[in-house]
PDB file of C-alpha atoms in Angstrom:
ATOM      1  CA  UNK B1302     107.505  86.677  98.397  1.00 52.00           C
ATOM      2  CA  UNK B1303     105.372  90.176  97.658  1.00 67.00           C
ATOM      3  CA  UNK B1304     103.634  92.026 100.150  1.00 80.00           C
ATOM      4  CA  UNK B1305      99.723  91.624 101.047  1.00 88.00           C
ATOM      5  CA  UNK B1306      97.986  93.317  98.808  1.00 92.00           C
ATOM      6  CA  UNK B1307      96.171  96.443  99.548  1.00 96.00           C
ATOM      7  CA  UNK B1308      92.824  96.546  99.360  1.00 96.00           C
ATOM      8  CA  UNK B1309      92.411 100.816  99.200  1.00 96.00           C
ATOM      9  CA  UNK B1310      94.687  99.679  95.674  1.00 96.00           C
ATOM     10  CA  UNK B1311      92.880  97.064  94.455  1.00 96.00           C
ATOM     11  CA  UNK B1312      89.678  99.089  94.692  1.00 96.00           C
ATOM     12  CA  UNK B1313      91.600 101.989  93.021  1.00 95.00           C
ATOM     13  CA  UNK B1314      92.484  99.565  90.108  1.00 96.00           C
ATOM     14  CA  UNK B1315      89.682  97.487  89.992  1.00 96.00           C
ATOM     15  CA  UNK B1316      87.582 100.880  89.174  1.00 96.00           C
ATOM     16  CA  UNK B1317      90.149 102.506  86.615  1.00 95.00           C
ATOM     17  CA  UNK B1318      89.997  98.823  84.897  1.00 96.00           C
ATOM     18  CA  UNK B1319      86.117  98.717  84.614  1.00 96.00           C
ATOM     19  CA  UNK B1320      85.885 102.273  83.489  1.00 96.00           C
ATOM     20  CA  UNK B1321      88.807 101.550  80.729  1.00 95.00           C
ATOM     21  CA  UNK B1322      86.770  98.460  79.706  1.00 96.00           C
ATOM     22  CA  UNK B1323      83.567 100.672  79.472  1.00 96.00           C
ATOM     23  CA  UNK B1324      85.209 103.130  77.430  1.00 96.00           C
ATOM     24  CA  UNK B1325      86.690 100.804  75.041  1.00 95.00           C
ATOM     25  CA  UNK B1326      83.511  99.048  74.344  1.00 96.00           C
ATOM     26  CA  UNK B1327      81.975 102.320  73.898  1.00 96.00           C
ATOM     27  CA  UNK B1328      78.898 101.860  75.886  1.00 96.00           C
ATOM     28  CA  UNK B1329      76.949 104.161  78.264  1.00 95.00           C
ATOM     29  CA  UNK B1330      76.190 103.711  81.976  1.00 95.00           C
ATOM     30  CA  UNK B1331      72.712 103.284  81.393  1.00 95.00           C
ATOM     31  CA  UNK B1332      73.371 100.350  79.282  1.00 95.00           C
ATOM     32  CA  UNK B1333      76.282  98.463  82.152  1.00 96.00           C
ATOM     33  CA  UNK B1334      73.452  99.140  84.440  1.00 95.00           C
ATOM     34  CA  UNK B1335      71.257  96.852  82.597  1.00 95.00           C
ATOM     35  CA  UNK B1336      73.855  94.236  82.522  1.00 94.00           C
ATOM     36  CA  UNK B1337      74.001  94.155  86.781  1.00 94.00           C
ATOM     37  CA  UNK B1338      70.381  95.208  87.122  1.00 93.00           C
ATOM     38  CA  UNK B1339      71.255  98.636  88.873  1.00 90.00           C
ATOM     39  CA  UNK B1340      71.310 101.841  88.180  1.00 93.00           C
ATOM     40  CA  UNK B1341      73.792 104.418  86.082  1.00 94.00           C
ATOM     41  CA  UNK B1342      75.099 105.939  89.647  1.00 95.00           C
ATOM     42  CA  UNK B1343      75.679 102.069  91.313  1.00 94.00           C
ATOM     43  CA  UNK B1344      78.042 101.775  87.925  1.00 95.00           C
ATOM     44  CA  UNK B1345      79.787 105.436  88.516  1.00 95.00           C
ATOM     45  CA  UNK B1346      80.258 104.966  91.884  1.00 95.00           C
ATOM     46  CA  UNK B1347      81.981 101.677  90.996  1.00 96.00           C
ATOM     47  CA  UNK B1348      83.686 102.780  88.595  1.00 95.00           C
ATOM     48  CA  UNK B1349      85.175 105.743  90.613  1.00 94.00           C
ATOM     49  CA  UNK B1350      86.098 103.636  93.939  1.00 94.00           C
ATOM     50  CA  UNK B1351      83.513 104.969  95.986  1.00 93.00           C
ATOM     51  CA  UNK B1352      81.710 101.402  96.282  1.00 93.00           C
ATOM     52  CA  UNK B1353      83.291  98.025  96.548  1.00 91.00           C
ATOM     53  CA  UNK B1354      82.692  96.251  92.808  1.00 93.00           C
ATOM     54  CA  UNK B1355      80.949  92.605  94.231  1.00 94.00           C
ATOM     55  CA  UNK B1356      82.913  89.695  92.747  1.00 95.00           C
ATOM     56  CA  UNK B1357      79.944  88.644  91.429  1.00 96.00           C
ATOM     57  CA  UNK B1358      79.367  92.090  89.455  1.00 96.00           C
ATOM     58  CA  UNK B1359      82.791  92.142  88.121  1.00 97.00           C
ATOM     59  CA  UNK B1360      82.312  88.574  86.478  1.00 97.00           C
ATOM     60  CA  UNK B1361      78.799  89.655  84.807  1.00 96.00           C
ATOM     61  CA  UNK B1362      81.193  92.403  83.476  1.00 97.00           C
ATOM     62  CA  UNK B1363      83.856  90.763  82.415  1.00 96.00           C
ATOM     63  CA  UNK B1364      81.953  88.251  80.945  1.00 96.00           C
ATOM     64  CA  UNK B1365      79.753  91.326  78.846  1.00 97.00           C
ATOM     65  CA  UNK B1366      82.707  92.774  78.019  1.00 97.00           C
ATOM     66  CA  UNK B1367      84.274  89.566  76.345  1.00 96.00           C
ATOM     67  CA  UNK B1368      87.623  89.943  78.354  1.00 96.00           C
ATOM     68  CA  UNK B1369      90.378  87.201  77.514  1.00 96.00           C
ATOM     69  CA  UNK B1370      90.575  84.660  80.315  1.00 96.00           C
ATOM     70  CA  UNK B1371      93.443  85.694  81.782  1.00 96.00           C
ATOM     71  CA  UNK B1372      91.913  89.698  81.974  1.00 96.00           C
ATOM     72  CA  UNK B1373      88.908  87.885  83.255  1.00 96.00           C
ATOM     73  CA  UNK B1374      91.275  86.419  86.386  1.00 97.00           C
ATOM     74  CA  UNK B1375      92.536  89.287  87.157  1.00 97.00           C
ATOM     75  CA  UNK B1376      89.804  91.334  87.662  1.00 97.00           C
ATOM     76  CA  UNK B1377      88.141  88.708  89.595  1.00 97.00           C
ATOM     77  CA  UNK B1378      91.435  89.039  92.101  1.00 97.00           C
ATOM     78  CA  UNK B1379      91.675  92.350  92.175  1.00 97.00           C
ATOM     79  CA  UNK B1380      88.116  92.458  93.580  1.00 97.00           C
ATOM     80  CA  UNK B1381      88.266  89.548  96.145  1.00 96.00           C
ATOM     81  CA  UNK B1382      91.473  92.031  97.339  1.00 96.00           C
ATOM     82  CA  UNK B1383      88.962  94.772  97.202  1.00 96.00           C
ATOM     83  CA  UNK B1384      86.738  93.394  99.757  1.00 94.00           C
ATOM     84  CA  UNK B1385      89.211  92.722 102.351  1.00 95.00           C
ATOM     85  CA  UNK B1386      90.240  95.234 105.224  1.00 94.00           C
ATOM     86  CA  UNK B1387      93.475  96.997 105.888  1.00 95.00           C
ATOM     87  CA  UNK B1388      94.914  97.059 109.220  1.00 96.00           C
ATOM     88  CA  UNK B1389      94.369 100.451 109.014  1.00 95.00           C
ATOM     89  CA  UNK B1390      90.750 100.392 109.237  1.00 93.00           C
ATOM     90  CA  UNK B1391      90.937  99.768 112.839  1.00 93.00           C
ATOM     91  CA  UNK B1392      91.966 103.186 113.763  1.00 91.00           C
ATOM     92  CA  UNK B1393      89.205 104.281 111.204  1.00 86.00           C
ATOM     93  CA  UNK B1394      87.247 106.308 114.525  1.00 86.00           C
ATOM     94  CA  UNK B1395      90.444 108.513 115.231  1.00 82.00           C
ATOM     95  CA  UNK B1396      92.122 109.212 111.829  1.00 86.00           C
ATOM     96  CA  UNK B1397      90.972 111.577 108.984  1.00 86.00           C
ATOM     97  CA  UNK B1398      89.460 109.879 106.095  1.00 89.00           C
ATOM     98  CA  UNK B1399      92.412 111.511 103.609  1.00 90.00           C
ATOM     99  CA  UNK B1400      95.085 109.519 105.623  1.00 91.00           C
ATOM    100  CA  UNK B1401      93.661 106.486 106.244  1.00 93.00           C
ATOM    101  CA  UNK B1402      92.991 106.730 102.384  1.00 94.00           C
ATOM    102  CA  UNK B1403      96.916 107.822 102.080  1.00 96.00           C
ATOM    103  CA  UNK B1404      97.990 104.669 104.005  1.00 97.00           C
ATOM    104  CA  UNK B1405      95.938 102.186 101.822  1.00 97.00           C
ATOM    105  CA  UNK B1406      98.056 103.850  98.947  1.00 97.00           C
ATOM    106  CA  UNK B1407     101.272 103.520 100.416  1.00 98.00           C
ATOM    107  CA  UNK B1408     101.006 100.012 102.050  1.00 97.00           C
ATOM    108  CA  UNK B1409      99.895  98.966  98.443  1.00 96.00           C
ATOM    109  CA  UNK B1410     103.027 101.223  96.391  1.00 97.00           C
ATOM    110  CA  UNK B1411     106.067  99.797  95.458  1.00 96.00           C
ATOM    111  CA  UNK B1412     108.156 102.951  95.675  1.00 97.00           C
ATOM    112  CA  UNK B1413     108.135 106.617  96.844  1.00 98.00           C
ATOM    113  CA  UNK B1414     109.549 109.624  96.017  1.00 98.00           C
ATOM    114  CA  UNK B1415     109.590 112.404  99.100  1.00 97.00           C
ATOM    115  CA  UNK B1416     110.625 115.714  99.381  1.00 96.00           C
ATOM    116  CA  UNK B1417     109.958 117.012 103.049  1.00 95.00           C
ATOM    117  CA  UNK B1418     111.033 120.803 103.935  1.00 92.00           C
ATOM    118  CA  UNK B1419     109.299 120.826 107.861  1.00 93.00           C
ATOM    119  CA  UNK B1420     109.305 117.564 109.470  1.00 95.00           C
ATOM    120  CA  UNK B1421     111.126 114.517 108.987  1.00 97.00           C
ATOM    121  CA  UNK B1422     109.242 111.857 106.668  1.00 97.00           C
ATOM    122  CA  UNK B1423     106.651 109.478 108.727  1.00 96.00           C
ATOM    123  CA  UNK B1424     108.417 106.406 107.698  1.00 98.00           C
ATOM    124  CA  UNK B1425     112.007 107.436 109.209  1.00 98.00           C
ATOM    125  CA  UNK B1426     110.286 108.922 112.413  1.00 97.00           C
ATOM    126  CA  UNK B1427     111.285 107.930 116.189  1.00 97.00           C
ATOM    127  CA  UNK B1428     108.115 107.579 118.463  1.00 96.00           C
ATOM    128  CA  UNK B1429     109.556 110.392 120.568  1.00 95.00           C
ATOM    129  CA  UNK B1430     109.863 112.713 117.428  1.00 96.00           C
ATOM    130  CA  UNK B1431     106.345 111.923 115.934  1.00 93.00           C
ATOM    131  CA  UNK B1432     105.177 112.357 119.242  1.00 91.00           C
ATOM    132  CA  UNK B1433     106.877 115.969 119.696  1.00 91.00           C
ATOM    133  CA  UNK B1434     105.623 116.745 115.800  1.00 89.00           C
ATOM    134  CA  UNK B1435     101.554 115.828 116.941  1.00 80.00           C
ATOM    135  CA  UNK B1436     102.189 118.426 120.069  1.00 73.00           C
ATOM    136  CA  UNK B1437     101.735 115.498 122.453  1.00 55.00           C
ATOM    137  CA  UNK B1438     101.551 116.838 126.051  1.00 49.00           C
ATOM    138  CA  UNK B1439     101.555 120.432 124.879  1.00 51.00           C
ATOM    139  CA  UNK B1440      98.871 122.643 126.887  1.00 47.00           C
ATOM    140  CA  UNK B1441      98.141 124.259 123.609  1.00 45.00           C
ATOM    141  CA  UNK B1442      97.902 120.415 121.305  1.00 50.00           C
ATOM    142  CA  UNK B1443      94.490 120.164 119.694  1.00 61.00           C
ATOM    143  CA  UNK B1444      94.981 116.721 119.583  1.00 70.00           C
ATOM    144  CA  UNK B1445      93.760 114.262 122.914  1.00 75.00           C
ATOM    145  CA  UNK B1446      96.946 112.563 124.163  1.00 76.00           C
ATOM    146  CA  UNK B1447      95.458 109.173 123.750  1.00 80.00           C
ATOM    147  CA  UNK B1448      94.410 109.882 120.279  1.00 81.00           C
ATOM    148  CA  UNK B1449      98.091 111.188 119.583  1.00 81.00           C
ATOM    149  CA  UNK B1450      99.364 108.227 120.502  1.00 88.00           C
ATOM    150  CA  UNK B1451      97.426 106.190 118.506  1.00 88.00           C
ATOM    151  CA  UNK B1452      98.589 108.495 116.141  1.00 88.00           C
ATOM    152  CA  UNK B1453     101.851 107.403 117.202  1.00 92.00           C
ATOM    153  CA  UNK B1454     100.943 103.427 116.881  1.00 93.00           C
ATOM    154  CA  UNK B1455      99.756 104.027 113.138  1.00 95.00           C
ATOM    155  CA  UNK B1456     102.812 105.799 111.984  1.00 94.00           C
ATOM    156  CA  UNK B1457     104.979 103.155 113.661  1.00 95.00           C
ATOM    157  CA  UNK B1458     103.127 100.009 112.183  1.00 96.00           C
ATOM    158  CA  UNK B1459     104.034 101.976 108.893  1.00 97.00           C
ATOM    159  CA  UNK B1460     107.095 101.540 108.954  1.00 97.00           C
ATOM    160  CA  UNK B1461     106.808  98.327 108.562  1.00 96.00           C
ATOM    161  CA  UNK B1462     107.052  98.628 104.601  1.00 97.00           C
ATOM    162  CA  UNK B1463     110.537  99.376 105.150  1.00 97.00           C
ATOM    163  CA  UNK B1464     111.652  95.636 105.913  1.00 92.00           C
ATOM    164  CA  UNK B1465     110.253  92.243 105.085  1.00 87.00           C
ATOM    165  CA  UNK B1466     109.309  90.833 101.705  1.00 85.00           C
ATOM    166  CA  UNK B1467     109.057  93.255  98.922  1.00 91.00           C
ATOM    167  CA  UNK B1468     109.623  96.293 100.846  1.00 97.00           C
ATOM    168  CA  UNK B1469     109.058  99.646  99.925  1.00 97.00           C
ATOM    169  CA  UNK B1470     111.826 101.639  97.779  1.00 98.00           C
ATOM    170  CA  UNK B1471     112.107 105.211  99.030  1.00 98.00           C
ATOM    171  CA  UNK B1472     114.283 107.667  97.952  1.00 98.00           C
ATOM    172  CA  UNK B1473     113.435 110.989 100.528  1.00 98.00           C
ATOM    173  CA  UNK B1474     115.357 114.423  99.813  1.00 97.00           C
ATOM    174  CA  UNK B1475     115.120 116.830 102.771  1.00 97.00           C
ATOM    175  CA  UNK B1476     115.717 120.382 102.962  1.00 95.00           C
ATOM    176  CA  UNK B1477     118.730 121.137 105.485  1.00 96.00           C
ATOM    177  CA  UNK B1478     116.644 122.999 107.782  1.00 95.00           C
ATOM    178  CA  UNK B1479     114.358 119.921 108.548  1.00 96.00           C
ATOM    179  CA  UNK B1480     117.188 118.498 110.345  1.00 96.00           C
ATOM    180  CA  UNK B1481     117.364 121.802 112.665  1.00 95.00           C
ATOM    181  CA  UNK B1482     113.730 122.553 113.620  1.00 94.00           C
ATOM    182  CA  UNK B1483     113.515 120.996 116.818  1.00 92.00           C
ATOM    183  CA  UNK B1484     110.503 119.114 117.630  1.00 93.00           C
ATOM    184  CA  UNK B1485     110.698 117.886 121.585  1.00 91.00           C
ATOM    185  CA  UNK B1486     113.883 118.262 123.539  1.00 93.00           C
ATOM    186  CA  UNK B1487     117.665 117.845 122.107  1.00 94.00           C
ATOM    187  CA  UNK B1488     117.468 114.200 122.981  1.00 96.00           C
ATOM    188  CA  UNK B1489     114.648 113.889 121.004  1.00 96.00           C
ATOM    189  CA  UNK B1490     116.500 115.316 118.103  1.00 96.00           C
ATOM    190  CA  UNK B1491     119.645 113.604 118.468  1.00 96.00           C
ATOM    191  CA  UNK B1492     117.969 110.306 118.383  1.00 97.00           C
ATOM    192  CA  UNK B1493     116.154 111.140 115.564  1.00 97.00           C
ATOM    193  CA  UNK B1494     118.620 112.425 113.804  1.00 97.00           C
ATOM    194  CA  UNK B1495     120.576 108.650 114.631  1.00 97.00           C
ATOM    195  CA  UNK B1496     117.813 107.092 113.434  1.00 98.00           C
ATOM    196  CA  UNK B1497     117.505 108.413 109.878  1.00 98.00           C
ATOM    197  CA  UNK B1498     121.174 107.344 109.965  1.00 97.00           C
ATOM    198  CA  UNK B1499     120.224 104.088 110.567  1.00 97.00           C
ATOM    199  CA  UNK B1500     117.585 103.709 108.709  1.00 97.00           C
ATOM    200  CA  UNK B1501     119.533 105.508 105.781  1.00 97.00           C
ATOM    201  CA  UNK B1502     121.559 101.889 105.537  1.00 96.00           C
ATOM    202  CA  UNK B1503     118.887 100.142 104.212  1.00 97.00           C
ATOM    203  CA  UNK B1504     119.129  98.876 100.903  1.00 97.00           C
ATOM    204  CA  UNK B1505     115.719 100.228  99.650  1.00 98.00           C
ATOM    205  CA  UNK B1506     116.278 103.558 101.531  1.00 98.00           C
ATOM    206  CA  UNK B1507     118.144 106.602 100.031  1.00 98.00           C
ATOM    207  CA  UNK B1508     118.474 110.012 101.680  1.00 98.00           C
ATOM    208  CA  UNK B1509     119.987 112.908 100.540  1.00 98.00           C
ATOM    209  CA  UNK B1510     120.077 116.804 101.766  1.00 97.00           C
ATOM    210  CA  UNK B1511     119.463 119.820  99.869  1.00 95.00           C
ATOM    211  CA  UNK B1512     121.689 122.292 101.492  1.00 95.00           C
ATOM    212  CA  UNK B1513     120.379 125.562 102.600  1.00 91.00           C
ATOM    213  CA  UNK B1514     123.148 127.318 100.303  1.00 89.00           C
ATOM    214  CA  UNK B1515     122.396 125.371  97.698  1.00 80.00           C
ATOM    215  CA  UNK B1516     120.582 126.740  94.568  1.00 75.00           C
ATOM    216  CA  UNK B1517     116.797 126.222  95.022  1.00 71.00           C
ATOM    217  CA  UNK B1518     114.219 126.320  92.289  1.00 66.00           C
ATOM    218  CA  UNK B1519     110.417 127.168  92.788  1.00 65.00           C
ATOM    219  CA  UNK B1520     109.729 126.816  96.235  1.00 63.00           C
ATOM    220  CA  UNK B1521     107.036 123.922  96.968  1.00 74.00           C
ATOM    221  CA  UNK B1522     105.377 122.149  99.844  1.00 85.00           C
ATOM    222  CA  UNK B1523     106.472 118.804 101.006  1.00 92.00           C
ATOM    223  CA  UNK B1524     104.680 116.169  98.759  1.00 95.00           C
ATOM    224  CA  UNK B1525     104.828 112.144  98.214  1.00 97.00           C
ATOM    225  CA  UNK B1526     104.784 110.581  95.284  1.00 98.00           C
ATOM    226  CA  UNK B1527     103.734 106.718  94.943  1.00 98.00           C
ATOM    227  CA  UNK B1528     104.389 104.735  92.321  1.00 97.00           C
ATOM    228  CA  UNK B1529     102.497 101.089  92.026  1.00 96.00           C
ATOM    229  CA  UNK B1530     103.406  97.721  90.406  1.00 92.00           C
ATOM    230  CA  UNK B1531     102.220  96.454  87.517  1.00 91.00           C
ATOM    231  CA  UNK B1532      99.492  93.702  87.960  1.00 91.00           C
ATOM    232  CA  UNK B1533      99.658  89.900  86.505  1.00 89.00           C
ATOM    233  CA  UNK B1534      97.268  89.782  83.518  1.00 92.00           C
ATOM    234  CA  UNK B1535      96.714  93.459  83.161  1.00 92.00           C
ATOM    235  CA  UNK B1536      97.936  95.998  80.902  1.00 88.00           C
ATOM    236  CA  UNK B1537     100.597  98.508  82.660  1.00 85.00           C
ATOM    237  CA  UNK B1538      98.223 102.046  83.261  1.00 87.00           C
ATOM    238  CA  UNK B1539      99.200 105.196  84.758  1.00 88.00           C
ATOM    239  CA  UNK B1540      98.806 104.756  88.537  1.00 90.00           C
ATOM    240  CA  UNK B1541     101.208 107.292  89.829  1.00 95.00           C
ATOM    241  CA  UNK B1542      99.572 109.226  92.482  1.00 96.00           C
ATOM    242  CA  UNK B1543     101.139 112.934  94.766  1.00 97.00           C
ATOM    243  CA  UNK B1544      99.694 113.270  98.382  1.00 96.00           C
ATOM    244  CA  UNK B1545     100.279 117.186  99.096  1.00 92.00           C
ATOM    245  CA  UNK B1546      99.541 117.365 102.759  1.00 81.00           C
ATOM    246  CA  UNK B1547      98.664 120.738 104.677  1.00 76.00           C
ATOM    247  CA  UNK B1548      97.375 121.438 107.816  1.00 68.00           C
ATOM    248  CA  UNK B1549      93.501 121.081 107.490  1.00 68.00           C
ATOM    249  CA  UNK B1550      93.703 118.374 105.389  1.00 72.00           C
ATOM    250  CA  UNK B1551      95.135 116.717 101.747  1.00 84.00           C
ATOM    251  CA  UNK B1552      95.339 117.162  98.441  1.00 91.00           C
ATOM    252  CA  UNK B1553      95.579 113.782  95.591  1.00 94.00           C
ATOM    253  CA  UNK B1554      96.129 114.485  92.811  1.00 95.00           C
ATOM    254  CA  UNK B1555      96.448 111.212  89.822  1.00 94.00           C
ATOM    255  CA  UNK B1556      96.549 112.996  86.520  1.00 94.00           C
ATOM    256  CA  UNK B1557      99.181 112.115  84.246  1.00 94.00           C
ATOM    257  CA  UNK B1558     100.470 116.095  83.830  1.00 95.00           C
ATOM    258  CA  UNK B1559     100.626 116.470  86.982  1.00 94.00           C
ATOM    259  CA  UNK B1560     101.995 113.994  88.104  1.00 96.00           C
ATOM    260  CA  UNK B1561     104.757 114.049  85.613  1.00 96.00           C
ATOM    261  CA  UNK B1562     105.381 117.726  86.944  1.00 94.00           C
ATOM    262  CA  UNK B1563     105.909 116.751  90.381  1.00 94.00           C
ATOM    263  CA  UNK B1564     108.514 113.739  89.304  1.00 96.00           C
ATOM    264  CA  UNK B1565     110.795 116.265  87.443  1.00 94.00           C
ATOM    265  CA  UNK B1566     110.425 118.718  90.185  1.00 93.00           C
ATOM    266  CA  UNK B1567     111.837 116.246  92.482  1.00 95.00           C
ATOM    267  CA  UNK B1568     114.636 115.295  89.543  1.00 94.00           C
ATOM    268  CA  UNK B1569     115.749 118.988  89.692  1.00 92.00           C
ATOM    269  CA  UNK B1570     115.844 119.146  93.207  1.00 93.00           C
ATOM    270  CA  UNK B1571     118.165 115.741  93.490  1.00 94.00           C
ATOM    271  CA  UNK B1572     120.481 117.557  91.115  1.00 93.00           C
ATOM    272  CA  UNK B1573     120.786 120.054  94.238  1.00 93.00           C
ATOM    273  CA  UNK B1574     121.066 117.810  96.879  1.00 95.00           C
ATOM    274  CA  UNK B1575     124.053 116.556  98.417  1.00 97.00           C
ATOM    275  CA  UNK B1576     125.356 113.005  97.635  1.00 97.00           C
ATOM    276  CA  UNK B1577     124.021 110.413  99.817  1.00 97.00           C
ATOM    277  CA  UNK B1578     127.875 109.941 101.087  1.00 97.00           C
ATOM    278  CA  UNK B1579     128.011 113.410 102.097  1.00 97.00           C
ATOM    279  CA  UNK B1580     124.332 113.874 103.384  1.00 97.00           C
ATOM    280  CA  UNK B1581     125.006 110.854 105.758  1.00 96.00           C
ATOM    281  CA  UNK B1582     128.373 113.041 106.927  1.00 97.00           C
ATOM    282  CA  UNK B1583     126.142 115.847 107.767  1.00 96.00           C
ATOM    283  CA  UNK B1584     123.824 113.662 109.946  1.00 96.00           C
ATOM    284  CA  UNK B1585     126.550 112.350 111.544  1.00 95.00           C
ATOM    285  CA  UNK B1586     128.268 115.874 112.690  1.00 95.00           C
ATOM    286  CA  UNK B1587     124.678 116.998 113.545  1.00 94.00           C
ATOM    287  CA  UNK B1588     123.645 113.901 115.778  1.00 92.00           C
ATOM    288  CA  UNK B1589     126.473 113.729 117.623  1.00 87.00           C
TER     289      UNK B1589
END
């Protein structure tokens, strides 16, 4: 049984499909416009995920475009998906547009690839720690303490990816001194620090430490990198996508170079890191 589908990537497909389609055809904006009675920006904006492509639309296109019937299905899916909402939606007033588009992305991915050198990933955070990490309570936190903890709420419902059908593969690699920054009080730590453990025996969960004396290569900031699953009836595209986050906002970035650079960076860096036998050892003797 797979997961719901996402509808932040079925909009992200739906677009990249109806732009290939255009391209292959070798037709102009102007002249799709004509075909849905619009205009040449209704058609870029669909074709860049910035509208919702009506199910109606997408047939008239599929139909112009002379797509097999089983193409012709697909697309037709992928934009009833489309047109759905995302639990995430509902916190829409409180959370920055990047990461509520980040968590369409990830509830939709079928594996990650993390490297984290400041906090401990989302997905593998306590309440208390993500709590500590948003400055919660803290007379100098530019963050409300009822918005933090809805805050709190989202990255906890999250973490639901982790179990259930089809859930999300993640392999994290953290730099040693992630697990010695204290956010919050010992206690907070400790159980944190338990909890990765835990979490760490998960099937679809890998963790591994690069040690602090370990030999580093170019120094980078934390980054995520989702990779999606191939869709029933479609072709298999390049969908990988890195979220660079920082602290006045985020960074995508989908292109195939760069992408590709980020995926080896992490490769050299797992050549660093400590075994996952030997990274759970270090947990232990930290958390106890």
């Amino acid at each position: 049984m797979a997961r719901e589908p996402s509808p932040t990537v079925s909009r992200r497909r739906l677009a990249a499909e109806l732009r290939r389609l255009r391209e292959d055809a070798q037709v102009t904006g102007t002249q799709v416009a004509q075909v849905l009675d619009g205009s040449s920006s209704k058609v870029s904006r669909m074709e860049k995920a910035q509208v919702i492509a009506h199910k109606d639309d997408v047939a008239l296109l599929a139909d112009f475009y002379h797509v097999p019937p089983v193409v012709r299905e697909a697309l037709l899916t992928l934009a009833e998906e489309a047109g759905e909402k995302g639990w995430w939606e509902a916190y829409g007033d409180s959370l920055a547009e990047s990461y509520m588009s980040y968590i369409g992305l990830e509830a939709g991915a079928e594996s990650m690839l993390t490297w984290q050198n400041v906090t401990v990933p989302g997905l593998l955070q306590t309440a208390d720690y993500a709590r500590s990490v948003n400055g919660s309570g803290h007379p100098l936190s530019a963050i409300p303490p009822a918005e933090a903890e809805r805050a709190v709420r989202v990255r906890l419902r999250r973490q639901q990816l982790l179990e259930g059908p089809s859930p999300l593969v993640v392999d994290a690699l953290l730099d040693e001194s992630v697990l010695h920054r204290r956010f919050g009080p010992p206690e907070v730590m400790r159980e944190q620090l338990q909890h990765i453990l835990k979490m760490a025996q998960l099937p679809n969960v890998s963790v591994r430490i690069v040690p602090l004396d370990a030999p580093h290569g170019p120094s980078t900031h934390a980054f995520v990198l989702l990779k999606f699953p191939p869709r029933a009836g479609l072709d298999s595209i390049h969908e990988d996508l890195v979220y660079f986050e920082h602290a006045t906002g985020a960074v995508f970035e989908e292109r195939y170079t760069e992408t590709y650079r980020v995926e080896q960076l992490f490769r050299q860096m797992s050549a660093e890191a400590l075994t996952e036998e030997d990274s759970l050892k270090m947990l232990g003797e930290l958390s106890r």
